Tab-separated table of C-alpha atoms in Angstrom:
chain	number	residue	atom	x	y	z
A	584	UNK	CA	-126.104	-95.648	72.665
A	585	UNK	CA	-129.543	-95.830	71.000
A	586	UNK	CA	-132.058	-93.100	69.934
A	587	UNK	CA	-134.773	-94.068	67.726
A	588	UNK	CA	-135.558	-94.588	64.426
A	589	UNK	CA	-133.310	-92.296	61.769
A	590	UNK	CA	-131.615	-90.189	64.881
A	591	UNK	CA	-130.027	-93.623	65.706
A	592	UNK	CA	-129.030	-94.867	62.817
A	593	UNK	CA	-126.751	-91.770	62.004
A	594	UNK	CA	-125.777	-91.594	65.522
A	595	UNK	CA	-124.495	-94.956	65.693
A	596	UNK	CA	-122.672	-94.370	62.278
A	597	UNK	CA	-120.991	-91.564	63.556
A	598	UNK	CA	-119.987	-92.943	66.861
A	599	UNK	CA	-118.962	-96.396	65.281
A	600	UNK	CA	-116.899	-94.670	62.306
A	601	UNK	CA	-114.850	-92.890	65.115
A	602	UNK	CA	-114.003	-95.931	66.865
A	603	UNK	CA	-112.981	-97.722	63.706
A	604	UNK	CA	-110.984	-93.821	63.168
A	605	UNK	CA	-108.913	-94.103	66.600
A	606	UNK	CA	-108.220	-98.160	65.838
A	607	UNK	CA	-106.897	-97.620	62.330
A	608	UNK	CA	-105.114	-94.092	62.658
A	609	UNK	CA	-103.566	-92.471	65.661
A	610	UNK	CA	-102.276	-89.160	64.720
A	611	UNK	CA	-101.958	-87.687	67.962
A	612	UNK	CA	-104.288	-84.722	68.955
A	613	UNK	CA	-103.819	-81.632	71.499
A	614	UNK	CA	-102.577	-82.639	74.714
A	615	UNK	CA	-103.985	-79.052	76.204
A	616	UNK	CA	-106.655	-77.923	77.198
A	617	UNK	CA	-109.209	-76.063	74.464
A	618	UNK	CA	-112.362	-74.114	74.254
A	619	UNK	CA	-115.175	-75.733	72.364
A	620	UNK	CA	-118.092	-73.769	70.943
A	621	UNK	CA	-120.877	-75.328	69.132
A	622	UNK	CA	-123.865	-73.222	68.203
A	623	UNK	CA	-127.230	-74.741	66.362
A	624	UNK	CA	-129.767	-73.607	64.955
A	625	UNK	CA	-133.256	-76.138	65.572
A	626	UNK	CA	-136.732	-76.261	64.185
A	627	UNK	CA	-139.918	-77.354	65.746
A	628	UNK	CA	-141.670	-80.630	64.409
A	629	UNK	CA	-144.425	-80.039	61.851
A	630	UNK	CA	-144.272	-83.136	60.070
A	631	UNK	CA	-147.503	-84.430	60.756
A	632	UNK	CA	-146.165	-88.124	58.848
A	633	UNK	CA	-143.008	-88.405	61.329
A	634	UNK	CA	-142.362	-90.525	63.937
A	635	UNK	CA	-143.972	-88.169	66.459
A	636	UNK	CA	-147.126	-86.169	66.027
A	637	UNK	CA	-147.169	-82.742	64.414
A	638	UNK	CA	-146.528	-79.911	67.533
A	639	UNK	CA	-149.483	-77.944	67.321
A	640	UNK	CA	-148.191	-74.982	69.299
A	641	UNK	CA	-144.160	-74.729	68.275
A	642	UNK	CA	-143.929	-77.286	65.701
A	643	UNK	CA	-143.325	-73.990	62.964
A	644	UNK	CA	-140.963	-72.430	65.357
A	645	UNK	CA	-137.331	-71.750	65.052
A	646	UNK	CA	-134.593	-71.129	67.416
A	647	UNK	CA	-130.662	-70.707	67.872
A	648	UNK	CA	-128.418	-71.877	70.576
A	649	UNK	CA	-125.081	-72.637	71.905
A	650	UNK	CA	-123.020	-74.476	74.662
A	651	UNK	CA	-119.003	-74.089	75.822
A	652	UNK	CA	-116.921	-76.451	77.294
A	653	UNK	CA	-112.945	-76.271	77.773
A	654	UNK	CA	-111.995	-80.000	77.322
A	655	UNK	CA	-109.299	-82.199	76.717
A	656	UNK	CA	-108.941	-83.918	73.189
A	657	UNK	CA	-108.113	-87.417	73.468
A	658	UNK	CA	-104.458	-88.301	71.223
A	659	UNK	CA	-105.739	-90.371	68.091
A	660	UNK	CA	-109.216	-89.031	68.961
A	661	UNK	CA	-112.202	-91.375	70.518
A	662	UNK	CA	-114.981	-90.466	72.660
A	663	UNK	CA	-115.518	-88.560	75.999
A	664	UNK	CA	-118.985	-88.988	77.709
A	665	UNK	CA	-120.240	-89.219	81.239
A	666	UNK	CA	-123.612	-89.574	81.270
A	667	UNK	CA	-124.757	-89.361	85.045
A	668	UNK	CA	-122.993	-86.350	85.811
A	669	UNK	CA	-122.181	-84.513	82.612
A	670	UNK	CA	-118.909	-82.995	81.172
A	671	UNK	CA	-119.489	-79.881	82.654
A	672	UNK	CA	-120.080	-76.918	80.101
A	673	UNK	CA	-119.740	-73.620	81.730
A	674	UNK	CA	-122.085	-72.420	79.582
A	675	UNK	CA	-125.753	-73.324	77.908
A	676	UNK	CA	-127.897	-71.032	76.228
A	677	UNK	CA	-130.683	-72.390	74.646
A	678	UNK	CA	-134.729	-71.358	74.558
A	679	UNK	CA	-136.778	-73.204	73.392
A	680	UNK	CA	-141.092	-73.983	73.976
A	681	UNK	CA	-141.091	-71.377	76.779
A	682	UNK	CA	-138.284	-72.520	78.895
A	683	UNK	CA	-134.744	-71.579	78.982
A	684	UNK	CA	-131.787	-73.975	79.478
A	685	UNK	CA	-128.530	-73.481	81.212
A	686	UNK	CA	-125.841	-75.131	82.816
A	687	UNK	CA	-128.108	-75.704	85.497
A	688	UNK	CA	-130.799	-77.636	83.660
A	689	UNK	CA	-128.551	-78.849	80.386
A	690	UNK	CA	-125.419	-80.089	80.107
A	691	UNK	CA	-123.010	-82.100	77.027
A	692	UNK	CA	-123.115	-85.545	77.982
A	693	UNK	CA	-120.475	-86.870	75.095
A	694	UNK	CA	-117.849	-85.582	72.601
A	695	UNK	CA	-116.362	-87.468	69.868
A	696	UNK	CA	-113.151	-86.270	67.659
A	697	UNK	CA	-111.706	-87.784	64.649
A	698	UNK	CA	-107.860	-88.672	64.655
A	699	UNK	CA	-106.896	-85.168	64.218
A	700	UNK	CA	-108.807	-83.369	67.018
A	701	UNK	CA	-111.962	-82.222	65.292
A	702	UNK	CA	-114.960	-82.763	66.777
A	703	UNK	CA	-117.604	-84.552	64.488
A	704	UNK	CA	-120.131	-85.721	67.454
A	705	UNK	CA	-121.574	-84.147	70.396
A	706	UNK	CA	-124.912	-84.741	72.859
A	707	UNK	CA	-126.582	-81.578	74.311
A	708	UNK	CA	-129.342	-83.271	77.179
A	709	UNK	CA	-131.494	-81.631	79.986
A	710	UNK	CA	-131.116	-82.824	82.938
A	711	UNK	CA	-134.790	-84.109	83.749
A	712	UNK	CA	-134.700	-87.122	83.112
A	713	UNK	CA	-131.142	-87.872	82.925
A	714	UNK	CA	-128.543	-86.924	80.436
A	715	UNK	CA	-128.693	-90.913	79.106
A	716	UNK	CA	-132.796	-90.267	78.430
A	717	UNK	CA	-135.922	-88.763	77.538
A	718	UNK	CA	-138.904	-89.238	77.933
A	719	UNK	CA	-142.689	-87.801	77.557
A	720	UNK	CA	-143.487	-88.395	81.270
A	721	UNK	CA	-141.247	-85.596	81.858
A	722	UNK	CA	-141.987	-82.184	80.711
A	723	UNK	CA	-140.137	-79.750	79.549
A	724	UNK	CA	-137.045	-81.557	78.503
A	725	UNK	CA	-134.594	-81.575	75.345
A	726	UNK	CA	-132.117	-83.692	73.832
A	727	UNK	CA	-129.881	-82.385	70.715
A	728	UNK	CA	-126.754	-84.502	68.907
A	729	UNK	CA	-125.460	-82.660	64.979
A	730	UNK	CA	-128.655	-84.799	63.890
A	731	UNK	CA	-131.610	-85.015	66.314
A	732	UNK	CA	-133.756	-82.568	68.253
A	733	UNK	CA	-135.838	-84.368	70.601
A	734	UNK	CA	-137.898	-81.574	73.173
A	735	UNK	CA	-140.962	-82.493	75.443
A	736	UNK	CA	-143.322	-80.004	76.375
A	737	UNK	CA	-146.840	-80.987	78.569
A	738	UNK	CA	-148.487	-82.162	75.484
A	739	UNK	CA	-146.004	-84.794	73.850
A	740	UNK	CA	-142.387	-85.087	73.071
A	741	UNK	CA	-141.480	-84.086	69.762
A	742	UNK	CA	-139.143	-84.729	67.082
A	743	UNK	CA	-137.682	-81.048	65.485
A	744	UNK	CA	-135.138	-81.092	63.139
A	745	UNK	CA	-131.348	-79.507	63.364
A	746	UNK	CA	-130.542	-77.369	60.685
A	747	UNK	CA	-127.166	-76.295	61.328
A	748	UNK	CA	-124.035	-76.774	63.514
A	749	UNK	CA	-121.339	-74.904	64.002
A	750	UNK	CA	-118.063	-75.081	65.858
A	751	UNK	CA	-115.580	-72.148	67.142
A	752	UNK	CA	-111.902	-73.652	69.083
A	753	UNK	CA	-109.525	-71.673	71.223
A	754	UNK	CA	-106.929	-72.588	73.302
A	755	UNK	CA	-107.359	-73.015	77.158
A	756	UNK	CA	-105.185	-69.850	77.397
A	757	UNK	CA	-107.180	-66.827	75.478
A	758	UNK	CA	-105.832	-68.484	72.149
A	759	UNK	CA	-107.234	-66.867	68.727
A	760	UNK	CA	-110.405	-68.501	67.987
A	761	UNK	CA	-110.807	-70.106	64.738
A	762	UNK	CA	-114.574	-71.477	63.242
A	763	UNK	CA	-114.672	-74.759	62.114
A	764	UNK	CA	-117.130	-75.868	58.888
A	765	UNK	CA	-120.468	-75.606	59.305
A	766	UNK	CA	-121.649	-79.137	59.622
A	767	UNK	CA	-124.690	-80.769	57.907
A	768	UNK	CA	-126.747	-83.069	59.460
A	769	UNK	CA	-127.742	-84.664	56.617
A	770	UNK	CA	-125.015	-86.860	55.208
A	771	UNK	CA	-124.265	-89.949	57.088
A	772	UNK	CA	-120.968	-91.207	56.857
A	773	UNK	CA	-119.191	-94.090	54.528
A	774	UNK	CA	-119.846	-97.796	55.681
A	775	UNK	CA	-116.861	-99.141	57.120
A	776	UNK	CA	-115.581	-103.117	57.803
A	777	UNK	CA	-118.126	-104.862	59.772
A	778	UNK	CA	-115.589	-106.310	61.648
A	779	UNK	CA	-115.030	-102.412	62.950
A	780	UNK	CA	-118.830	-101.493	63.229
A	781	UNK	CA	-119.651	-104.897	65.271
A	782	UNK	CA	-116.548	-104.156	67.593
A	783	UNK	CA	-118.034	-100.561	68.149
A	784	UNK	CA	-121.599	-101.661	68.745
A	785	UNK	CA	-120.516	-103.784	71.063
A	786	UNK	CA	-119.014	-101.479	73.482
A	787	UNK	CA	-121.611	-98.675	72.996
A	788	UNK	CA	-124.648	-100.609	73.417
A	789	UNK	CA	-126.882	-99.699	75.987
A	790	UNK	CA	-125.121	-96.585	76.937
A	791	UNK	CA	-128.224	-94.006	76.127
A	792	UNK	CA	-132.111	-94.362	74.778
A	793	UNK	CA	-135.040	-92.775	74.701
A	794	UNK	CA	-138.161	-94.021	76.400
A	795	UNK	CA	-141.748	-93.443	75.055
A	796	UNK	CA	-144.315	-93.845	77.488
């Protein structure tokens, strides 16, 4: 899985430190069905010294969104993704640079949950391109993870910022639904034994990237 430049670095971090999470501890997880939530809350890019230039017409803007998916968490926790067809949220609701995403232009193309069920990764794409890319050939498109906020309108694709995450679980059933903690996206998590991060590398490579023409 690659994204550039700071986006990938934590991205790899956090998908690597999960597979070193289901090797070294599997507590098992919920073997039902749940309800995921995640809303977000995004900015538009106005650094003009980032790796993409300055968005002249939304780079100050700001906007919330939100997908659902009912999914099963994986015992000892690991990673779900399908990135040609999508894991099929029911719903998307996101607007963003005039255009307004659903489940039949967006979809979550990967999950990751820690040994205990929680969910510490996700991938929000438009469909586009493909849920694996993005690029500035085609417009409008977006691509969100609990650290990045790629979006490409007619002029460039830009790199926004995500300023916070937030996750609300219920059971499959109509179960109560409890928030989890808001989540950063700043920190990045602890290095762990190479011999963990090489092994996850390994079998992640090549799985998503972004393409800059």
């Amino acid at each position: 899985m690659c994204v550039s430049g700071k986006a990938r670095r934590r991205i790899s971090a956090v998908v690597v430190t999960a597979c070193a999470w289901t090797l070294l501890a599997w507590t098992t997880a919920s073997a039902e069905p749940v309800r995921i939530t995640v809303s977000f809350r995004v900015a538009g890019d106005h650094d003009p010294k980032g790796t993409t230039p300055a968005d002249p017409v939304h780079g100050w803007a700001e906007a919330r969104g939100s997908f659902s998916i009912v999914t099963q968490v994986p015992a000892g926790g690991g990673q779900i993704e399908d990135f040609a067809r999508g894991l099929g949220a029911d719903a998307v609701s996101f607007s963003w640079a005039g255009t307004r995403w659903t489940t039949r232009t967006a979809d979550v193309s990967a999950l990751v949950f820690d040994p205990h069920g929680t969910l510490v990764y996700w991938q929000l794409a438009g469909v586009p391109a493909g849920l694996g890319e993005i690029s500035r050939a085609t417009a409008p498109d977006i691509y969100l993870d609990p650290f990045a906020f790629l979006y490409v309108t007619p002029r460039s694709m830009y790199q926004g910022r995500v300023m916070s995450t937030t996750e609300l679980r219920s059971g499959d059933t109509g179960g109560q639904t409890t928030p989890g903690s808001p989540h950063d996206p700043d920190p990045v998590p602890e290095p762990i034994p190479f011999a963990l991060v090489a092994s996850g590398l390994v079998a992640l490579a090549g799985r998503q990237h972004v393409t800059r023409h």
